[in-house]
mmCIF file of C-alpha atoms in Angstrom:
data_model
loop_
_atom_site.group_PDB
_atom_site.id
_atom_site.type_symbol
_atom_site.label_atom_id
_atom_site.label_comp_id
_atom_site.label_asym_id
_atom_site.label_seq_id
_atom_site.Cartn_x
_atom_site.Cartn_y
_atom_site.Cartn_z
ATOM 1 C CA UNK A 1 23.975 106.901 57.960
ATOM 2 C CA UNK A 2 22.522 110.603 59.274
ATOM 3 C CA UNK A 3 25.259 113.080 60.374
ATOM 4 C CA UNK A 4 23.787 115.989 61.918
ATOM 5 C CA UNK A 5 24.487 118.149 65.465
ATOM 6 C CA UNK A 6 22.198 117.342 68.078
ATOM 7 C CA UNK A 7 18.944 119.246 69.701
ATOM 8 C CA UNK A 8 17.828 119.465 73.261
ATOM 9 C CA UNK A 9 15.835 116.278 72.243
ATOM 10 C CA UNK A 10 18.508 114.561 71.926
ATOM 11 C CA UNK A 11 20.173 115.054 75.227
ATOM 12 C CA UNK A 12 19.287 111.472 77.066
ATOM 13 C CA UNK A 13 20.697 109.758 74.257
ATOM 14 C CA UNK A 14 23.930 111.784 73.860
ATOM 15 C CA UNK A 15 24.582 111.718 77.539
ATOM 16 C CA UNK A 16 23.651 107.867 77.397
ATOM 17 C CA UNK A 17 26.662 106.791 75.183
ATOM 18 C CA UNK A 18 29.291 104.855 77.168
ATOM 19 C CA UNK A 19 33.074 104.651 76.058
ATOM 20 C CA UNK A 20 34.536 101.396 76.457
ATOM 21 C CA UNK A 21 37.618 101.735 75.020
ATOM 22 C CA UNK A 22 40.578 102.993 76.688
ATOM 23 C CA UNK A 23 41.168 106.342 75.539
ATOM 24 C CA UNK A 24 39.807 109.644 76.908
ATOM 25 C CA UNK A 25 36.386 110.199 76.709
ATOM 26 C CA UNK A 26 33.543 112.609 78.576
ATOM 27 C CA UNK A 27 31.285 111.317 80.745
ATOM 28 C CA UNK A 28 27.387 112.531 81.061
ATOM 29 C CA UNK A 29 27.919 114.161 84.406
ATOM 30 C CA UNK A 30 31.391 116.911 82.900
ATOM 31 C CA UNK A 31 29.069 116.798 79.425
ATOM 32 C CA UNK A 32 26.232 117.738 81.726
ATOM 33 C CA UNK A 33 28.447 120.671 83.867
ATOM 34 C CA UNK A 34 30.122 122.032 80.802
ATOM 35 C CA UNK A 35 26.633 122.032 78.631
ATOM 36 C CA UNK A 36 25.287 124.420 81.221
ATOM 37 C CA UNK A 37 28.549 126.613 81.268
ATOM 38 C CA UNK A 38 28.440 126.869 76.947
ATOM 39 C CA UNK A 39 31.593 125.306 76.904
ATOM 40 C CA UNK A 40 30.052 122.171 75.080
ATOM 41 C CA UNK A 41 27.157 123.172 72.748
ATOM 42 C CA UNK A 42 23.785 121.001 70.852
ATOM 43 C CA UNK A 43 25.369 122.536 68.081
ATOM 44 C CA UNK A 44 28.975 121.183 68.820
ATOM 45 C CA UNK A 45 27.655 117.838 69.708
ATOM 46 C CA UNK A 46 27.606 115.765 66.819
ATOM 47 C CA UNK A 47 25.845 112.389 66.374
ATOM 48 C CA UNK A 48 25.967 109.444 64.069
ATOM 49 C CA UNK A 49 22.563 107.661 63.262
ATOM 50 C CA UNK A 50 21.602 104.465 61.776
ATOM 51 C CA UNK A 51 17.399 104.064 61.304
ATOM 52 C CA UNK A 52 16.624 105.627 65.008
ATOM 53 C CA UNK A 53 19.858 104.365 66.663
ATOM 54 C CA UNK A 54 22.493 106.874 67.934
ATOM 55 C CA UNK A 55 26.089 104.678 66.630
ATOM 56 C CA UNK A 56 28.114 107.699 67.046
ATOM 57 C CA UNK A 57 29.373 110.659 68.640
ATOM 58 C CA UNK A 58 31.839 113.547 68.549
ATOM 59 C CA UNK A 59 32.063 116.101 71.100
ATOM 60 C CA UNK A 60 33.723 119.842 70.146
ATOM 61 C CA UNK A 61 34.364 121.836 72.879
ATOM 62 C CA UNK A 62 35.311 125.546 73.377
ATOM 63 C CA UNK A 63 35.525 127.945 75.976
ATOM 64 C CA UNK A 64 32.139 129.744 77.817
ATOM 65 C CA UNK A 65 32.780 133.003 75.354
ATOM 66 C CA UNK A 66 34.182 130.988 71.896
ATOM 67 C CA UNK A 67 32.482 131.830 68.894
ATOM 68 C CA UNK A 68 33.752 128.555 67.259
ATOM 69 C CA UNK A 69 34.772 125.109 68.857
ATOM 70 C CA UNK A 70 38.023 124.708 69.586
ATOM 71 C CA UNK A 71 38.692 121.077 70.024
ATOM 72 C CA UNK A 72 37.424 117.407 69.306
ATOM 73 C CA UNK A 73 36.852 116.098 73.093
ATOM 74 C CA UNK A 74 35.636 112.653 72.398
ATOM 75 C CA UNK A 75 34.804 110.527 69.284
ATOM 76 C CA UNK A 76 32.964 107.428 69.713
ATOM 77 C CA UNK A 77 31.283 104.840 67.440
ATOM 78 C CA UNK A 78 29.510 101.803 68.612
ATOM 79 C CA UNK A 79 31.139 98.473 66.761
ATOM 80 C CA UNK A 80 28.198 97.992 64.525
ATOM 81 C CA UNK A 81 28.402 101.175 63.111
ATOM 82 C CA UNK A 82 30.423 98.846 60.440
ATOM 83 C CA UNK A 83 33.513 100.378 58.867
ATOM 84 C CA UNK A 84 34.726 102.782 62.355
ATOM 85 C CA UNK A 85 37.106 105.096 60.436
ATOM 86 C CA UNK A 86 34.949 105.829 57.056
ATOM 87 C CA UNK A 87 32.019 106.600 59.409
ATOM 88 C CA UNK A 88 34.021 108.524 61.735
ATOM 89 C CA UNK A 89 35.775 110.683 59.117
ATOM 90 C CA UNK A 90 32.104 111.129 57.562
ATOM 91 C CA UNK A 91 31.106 112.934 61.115
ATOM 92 C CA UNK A 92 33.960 114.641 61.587
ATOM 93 C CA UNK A 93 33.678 116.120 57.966
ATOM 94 C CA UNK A 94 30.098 117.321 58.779
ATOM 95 C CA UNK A 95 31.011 118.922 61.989
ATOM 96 C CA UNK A 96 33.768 120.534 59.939
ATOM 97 C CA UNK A 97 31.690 122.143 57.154
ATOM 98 C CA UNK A 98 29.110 123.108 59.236
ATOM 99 C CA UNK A 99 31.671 124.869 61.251
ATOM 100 C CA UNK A 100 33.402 126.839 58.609
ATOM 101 C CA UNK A 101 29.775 127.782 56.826
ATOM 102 C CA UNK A 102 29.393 129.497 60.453
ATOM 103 C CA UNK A 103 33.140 131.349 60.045
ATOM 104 C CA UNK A 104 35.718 129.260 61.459
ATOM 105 C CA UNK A 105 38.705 129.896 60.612
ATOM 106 C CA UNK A 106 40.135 126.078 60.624
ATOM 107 C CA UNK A 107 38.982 122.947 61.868
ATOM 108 C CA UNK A 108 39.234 122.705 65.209
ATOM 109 C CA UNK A 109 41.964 119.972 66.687
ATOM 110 C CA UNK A 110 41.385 116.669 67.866
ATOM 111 C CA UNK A 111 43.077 116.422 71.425
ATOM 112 C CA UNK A 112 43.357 112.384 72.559
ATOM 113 C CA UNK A 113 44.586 112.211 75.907
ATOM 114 C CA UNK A 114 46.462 108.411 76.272
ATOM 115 C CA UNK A 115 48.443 107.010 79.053
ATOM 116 C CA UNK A 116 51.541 106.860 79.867
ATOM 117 C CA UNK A 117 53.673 104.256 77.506
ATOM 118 C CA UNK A 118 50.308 103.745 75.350
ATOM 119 C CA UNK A 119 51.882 101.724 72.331
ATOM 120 C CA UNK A 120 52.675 98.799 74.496
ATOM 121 C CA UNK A 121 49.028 98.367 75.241
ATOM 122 C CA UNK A 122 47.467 96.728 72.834
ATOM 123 C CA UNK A 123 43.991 97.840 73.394
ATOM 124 C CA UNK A 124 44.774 101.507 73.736
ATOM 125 C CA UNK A 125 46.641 101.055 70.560
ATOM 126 C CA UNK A 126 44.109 99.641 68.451
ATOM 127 C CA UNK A 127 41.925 102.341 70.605
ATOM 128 C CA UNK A 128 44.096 104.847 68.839
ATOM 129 C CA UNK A 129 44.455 103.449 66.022
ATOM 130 C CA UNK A 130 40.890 103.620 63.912
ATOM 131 C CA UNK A 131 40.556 107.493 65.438
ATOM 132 C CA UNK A 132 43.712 108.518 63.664
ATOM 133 C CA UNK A 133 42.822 107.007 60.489
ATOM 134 C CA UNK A 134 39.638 108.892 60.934
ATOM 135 C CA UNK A 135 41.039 112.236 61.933
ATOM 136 C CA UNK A 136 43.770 111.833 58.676
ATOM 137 C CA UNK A 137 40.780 111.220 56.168
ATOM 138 C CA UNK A 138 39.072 113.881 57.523
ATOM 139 C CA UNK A 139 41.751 116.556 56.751
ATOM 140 C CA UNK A 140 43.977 116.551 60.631
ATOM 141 C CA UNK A 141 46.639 115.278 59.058
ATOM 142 C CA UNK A 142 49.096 117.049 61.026
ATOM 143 C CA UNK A 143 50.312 115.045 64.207
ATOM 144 C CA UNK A 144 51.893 115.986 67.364
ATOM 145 C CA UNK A 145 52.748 113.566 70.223
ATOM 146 C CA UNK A 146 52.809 115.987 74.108
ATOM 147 C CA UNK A 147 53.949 115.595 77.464
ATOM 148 C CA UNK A 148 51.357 116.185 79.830
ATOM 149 C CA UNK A 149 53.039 117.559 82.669
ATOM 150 C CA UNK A 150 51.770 118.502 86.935
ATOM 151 C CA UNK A 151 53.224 120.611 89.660
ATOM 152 C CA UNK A 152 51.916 120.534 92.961
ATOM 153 C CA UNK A 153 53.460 122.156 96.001
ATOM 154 C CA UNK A 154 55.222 119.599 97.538
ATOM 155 C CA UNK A 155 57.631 119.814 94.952
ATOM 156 C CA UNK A 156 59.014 123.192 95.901
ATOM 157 C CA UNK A 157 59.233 126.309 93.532
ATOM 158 C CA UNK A 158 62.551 125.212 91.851
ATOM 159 C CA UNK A 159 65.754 127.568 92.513
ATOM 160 C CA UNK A 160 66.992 130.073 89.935
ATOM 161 C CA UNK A 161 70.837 131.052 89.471
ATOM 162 C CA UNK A 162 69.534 135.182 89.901
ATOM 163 C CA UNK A 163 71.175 135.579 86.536
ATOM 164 C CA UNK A 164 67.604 137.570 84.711
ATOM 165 C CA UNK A 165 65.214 139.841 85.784
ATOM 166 C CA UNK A 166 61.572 139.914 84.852
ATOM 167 C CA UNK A 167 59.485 143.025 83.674
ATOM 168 C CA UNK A 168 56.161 143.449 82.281
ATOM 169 C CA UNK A 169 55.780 145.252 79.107
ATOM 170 C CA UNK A 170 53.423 146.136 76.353
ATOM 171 C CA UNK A 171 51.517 144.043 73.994
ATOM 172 C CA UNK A 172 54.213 145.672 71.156
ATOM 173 C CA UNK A 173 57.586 144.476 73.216
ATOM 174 C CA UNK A 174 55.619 140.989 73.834
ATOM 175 C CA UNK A 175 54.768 141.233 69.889
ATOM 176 C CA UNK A 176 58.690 141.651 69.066
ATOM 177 C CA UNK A 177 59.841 139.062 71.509
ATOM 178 C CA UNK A 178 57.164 136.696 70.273
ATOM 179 C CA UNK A 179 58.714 136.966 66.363
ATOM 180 C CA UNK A 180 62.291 136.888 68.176
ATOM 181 C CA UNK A 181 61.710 132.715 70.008
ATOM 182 C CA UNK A 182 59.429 131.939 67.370
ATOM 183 C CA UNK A 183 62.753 131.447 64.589
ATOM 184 C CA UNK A 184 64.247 128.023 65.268
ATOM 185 C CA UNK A 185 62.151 126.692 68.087
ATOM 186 C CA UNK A 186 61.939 123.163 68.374
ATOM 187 C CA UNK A 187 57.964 123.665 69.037
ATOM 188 C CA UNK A 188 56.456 121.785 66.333
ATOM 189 C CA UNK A 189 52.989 123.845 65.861
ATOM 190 C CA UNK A 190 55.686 126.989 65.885
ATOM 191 C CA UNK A 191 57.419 125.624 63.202
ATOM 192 C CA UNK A 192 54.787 124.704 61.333
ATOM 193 C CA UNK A 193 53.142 128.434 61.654
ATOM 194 C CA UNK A 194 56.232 129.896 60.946
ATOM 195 C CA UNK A 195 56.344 127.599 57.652
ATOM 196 C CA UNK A 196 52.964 128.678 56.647
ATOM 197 C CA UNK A 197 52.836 132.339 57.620
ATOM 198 C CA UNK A 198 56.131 133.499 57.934
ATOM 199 C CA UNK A 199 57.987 134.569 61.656
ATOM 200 C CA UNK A 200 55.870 138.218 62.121
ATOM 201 C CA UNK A 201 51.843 136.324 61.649
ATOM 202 C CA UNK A 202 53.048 133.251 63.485
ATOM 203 C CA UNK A 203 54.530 135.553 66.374
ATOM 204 C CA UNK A 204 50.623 137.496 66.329
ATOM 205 C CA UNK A 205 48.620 134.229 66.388
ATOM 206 C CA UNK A 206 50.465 132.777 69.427
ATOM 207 C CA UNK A 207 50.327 135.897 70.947
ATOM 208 C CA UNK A 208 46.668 136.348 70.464
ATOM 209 C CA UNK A 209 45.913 132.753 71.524
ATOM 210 C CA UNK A 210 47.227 133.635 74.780
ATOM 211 C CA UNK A 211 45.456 137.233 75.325
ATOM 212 C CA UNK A 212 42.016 135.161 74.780
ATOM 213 C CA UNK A 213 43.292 132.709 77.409
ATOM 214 C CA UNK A 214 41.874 132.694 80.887
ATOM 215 C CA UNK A 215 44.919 133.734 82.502
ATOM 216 C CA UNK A 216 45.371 137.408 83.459
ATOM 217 C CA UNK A 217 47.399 139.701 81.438
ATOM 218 C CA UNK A 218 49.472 141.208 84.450
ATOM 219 C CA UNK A 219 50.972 137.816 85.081
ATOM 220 C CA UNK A 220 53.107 137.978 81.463
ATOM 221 C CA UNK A 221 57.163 139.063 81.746
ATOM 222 C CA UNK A 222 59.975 139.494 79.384
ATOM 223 C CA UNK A 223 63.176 138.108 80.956
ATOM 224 C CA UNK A 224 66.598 140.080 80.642
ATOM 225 C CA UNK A 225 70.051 139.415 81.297
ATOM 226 C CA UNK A 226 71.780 141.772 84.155
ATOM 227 C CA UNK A 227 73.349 144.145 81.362
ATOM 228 C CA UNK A 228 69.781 144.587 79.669
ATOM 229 C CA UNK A 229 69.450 141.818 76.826
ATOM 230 C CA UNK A 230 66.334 140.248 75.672
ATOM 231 C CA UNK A 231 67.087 136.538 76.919
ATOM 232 C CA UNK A 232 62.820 135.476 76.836
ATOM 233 C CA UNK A 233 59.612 135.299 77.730
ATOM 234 C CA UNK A 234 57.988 134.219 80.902
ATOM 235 C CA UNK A 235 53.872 133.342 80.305
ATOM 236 C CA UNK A 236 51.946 132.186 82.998
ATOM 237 C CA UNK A 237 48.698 131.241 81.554
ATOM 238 C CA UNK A 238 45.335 129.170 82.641
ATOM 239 C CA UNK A 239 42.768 126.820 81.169
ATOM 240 C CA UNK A 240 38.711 126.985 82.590
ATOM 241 C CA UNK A 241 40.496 124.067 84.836
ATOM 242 C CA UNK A 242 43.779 125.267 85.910
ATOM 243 C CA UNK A 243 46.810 127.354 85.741
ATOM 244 C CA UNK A 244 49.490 126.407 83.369
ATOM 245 C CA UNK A 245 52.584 127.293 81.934
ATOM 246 C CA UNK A 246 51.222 128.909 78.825
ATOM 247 C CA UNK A 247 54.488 130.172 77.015
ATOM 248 C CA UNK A 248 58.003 129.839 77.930
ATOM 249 C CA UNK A 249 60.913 130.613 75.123
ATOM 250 C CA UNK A 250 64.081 131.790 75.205
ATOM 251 C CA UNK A 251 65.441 134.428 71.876
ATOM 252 C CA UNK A 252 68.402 132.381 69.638
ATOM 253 C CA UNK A 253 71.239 133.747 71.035
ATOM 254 C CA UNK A 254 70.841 133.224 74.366
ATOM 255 C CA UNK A 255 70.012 129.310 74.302
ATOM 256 C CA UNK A 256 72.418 126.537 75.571
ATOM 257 C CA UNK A 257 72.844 128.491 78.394
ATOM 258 C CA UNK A 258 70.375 127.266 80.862
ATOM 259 C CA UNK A 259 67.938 130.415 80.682
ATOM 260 C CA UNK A 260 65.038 128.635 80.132
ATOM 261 C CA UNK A 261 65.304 126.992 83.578
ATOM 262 C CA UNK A 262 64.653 130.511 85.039
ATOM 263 C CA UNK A 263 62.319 131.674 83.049
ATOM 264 C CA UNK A 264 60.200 128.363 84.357
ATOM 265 C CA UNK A 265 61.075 129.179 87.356
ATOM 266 C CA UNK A 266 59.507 132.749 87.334
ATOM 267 C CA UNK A 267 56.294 130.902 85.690
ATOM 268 C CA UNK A 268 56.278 128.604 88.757
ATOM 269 C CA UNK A 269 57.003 131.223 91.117
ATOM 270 C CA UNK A 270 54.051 133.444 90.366
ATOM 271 C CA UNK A 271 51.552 130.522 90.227
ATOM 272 C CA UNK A 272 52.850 129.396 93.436
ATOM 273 C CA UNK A 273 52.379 133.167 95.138
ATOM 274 C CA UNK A 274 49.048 133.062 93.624
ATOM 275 C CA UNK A 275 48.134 129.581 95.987
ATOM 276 C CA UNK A 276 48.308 127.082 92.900
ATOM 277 C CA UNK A 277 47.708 123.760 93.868
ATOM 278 C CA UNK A 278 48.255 122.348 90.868
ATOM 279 C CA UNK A 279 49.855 123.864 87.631
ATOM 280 C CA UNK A 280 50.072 121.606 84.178
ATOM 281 C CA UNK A 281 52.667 122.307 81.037
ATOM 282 C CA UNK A 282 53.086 120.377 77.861
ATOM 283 C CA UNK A 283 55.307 120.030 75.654
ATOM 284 C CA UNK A 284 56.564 117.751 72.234
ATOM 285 C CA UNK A 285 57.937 114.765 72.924
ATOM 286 C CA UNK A 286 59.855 115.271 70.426
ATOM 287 C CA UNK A 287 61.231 118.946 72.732
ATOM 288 C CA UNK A 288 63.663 116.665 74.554
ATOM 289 C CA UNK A 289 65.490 120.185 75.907
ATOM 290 C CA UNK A 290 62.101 121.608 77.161
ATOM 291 C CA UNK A 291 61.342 118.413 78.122
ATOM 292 C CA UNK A 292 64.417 117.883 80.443
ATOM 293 C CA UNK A 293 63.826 121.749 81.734
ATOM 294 C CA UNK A 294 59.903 120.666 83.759
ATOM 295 C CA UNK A 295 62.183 117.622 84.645
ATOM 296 C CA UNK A 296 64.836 119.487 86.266
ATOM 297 C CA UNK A 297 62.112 121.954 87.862
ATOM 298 C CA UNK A 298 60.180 118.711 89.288
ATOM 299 C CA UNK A 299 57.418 118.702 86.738
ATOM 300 C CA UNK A 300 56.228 114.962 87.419
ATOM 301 C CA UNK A 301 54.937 113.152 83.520
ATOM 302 C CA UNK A 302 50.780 112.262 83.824
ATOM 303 C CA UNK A 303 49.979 111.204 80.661
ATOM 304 C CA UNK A 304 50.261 111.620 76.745
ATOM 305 C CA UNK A 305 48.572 114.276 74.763
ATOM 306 C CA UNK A 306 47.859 113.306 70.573
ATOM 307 C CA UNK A 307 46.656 115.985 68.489
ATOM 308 C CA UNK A 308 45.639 116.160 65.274
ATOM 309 C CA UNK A 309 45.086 119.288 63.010
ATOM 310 C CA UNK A 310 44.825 120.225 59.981
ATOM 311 C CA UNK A 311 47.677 121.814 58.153
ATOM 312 C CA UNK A 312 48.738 125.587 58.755
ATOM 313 C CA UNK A 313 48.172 126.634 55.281
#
């Protein structure tokens, strides 16, 4: 079995491969749109070869300007590629070196988007289950189970109780407010960066990850209370494909007391001014206070999002 990234040669055959299972996957004609815009690359597309059959293939993707991929789109191996999870974790390894001889940082994630109550299919579970093994062996072992989350307009720009006012501010008051909601959030990539690197470097790479985002910098606020107190941040954000809610927190004194439905509010609210049609959120299922927030604001549930990294240390 030959591991390698693909060439412009390759092209009919990558675009070619069909996904039968039901999981996410990319078609040819968004490989085909996203090619041309950088945002999938020959040398992010990785294939799997027996003799001069293509069995296999893995899909990174990153944004028009990244230096590095940022996330597994689709893995896919044909059934007689043999044993699916030691040749998929074989792939995935290549990609991986490759990648960090070229100066990634990490490996980059593995996002599987799933329906709605997938366990209780059977097919998507087996679907599921061979990619996971496969992600695991090749070093994602970390696992986190999201909420994919939609607003549209019909739903209304939910109400606020007028108890905090939002501010811009510099990168340094973003920094300290960052450091401030990072310490006890129930955010499970937060906790685990705040395990690794400690509160201050956990607070800079979140912040950081945002500034790179698509969304503009003007839309960011810090929320306060009426007398002046830090009560949280407000960060509307956006994808190449939409606006989102990029960061929403509240500081550890001031939760329990229904803040963070405001500060979602304000996120909403400027999307909304802007002429959103649609704006997206996750969040951990295991979050079940964010979680009830989007359901409070009218945040409708679209599907599941499983990803798999590797460890922050």
């Amino acid at each position: 079995m030959l591991f390698r990234p693909t060439t412009e040669a390759d092209l009919d055959r990558v675009t070619a491969f069909a996904v039968d299972e039901p999981v996410s996957w990319i078609p040819a004609d968004r490989y085909l749109a996203e090619l041309a815009e950088g945002m999938y690359r020959p040398e992010w597309t990785w294939i799997a070869e027996a003799g001069d059959r293509v069995v296999g293939r893995a899909l990174w993707w990153g944004q028009s300007d990244s230096e590095h991929p940022i996330a597994l789109d689709c893995l896919h191996l044909d059934p007689s590629a043999g044993d699916r999870v030691s040749v998929a974790a074989g792939l995935l390894e290549a990609g991986h070196a490759a990648f960090a001889r070229q100066g990634a940082p990490k490996p980059p994630l593995y996002n599987l988007t799933l329906p709605n109550g997938w366990r209780d299919d059977a097919a998507v579970a087996s679907a599921v289950a061979w990619r996971k093994e496969a992600a695991r062996a090749a070093g994602l072992t970390d696992e986190v189970e999201r909420l994919r989350l939609e607003w549209t307009p019909e739903i209304g720009v939910p109400e606020t109780k007028g108890r905090l006012r939002f501010a811009e501010a510099s990168d340094e008051e973003f920094l300290e407010v960052f450091q401030l909601i990072a310490v006890g959030s129930l955010d499970a990539e937060t906790r685990r960066n705040v395990a690794a690197m400690g509160a201050v470097e956990a607070a800079r790479e979140e912040m950081e990850f945002y500034l790179e985002r698509p969304g503009k910098r003007s839309w960011w606020r810090i929320a306060y209370t009426q007398d002046g107190a830090v009560a949280g941040l407000a960060i509307p954000s956006a994808t190449p494909y939409n606006v989102n809610v990029g960061y929403l927190g509240i500081v550890p004194e001031m939760r329990g007391q229904g803040y963070v439905d405001d500060v979602l509010a304000e996120i909403t609210r400027i999307h909304a001014d802007n002429g959103a049609e649609l704006i997206t959120a996750t969040t951990d299922t295991t979050n079940a206070p964010m979680a009830a927030a989007f359901a409070r604001a009218g945040y409708r549930n679209s599907e599941i999002r499983l990803l798999f990294s590797a460890p922050a240390d």
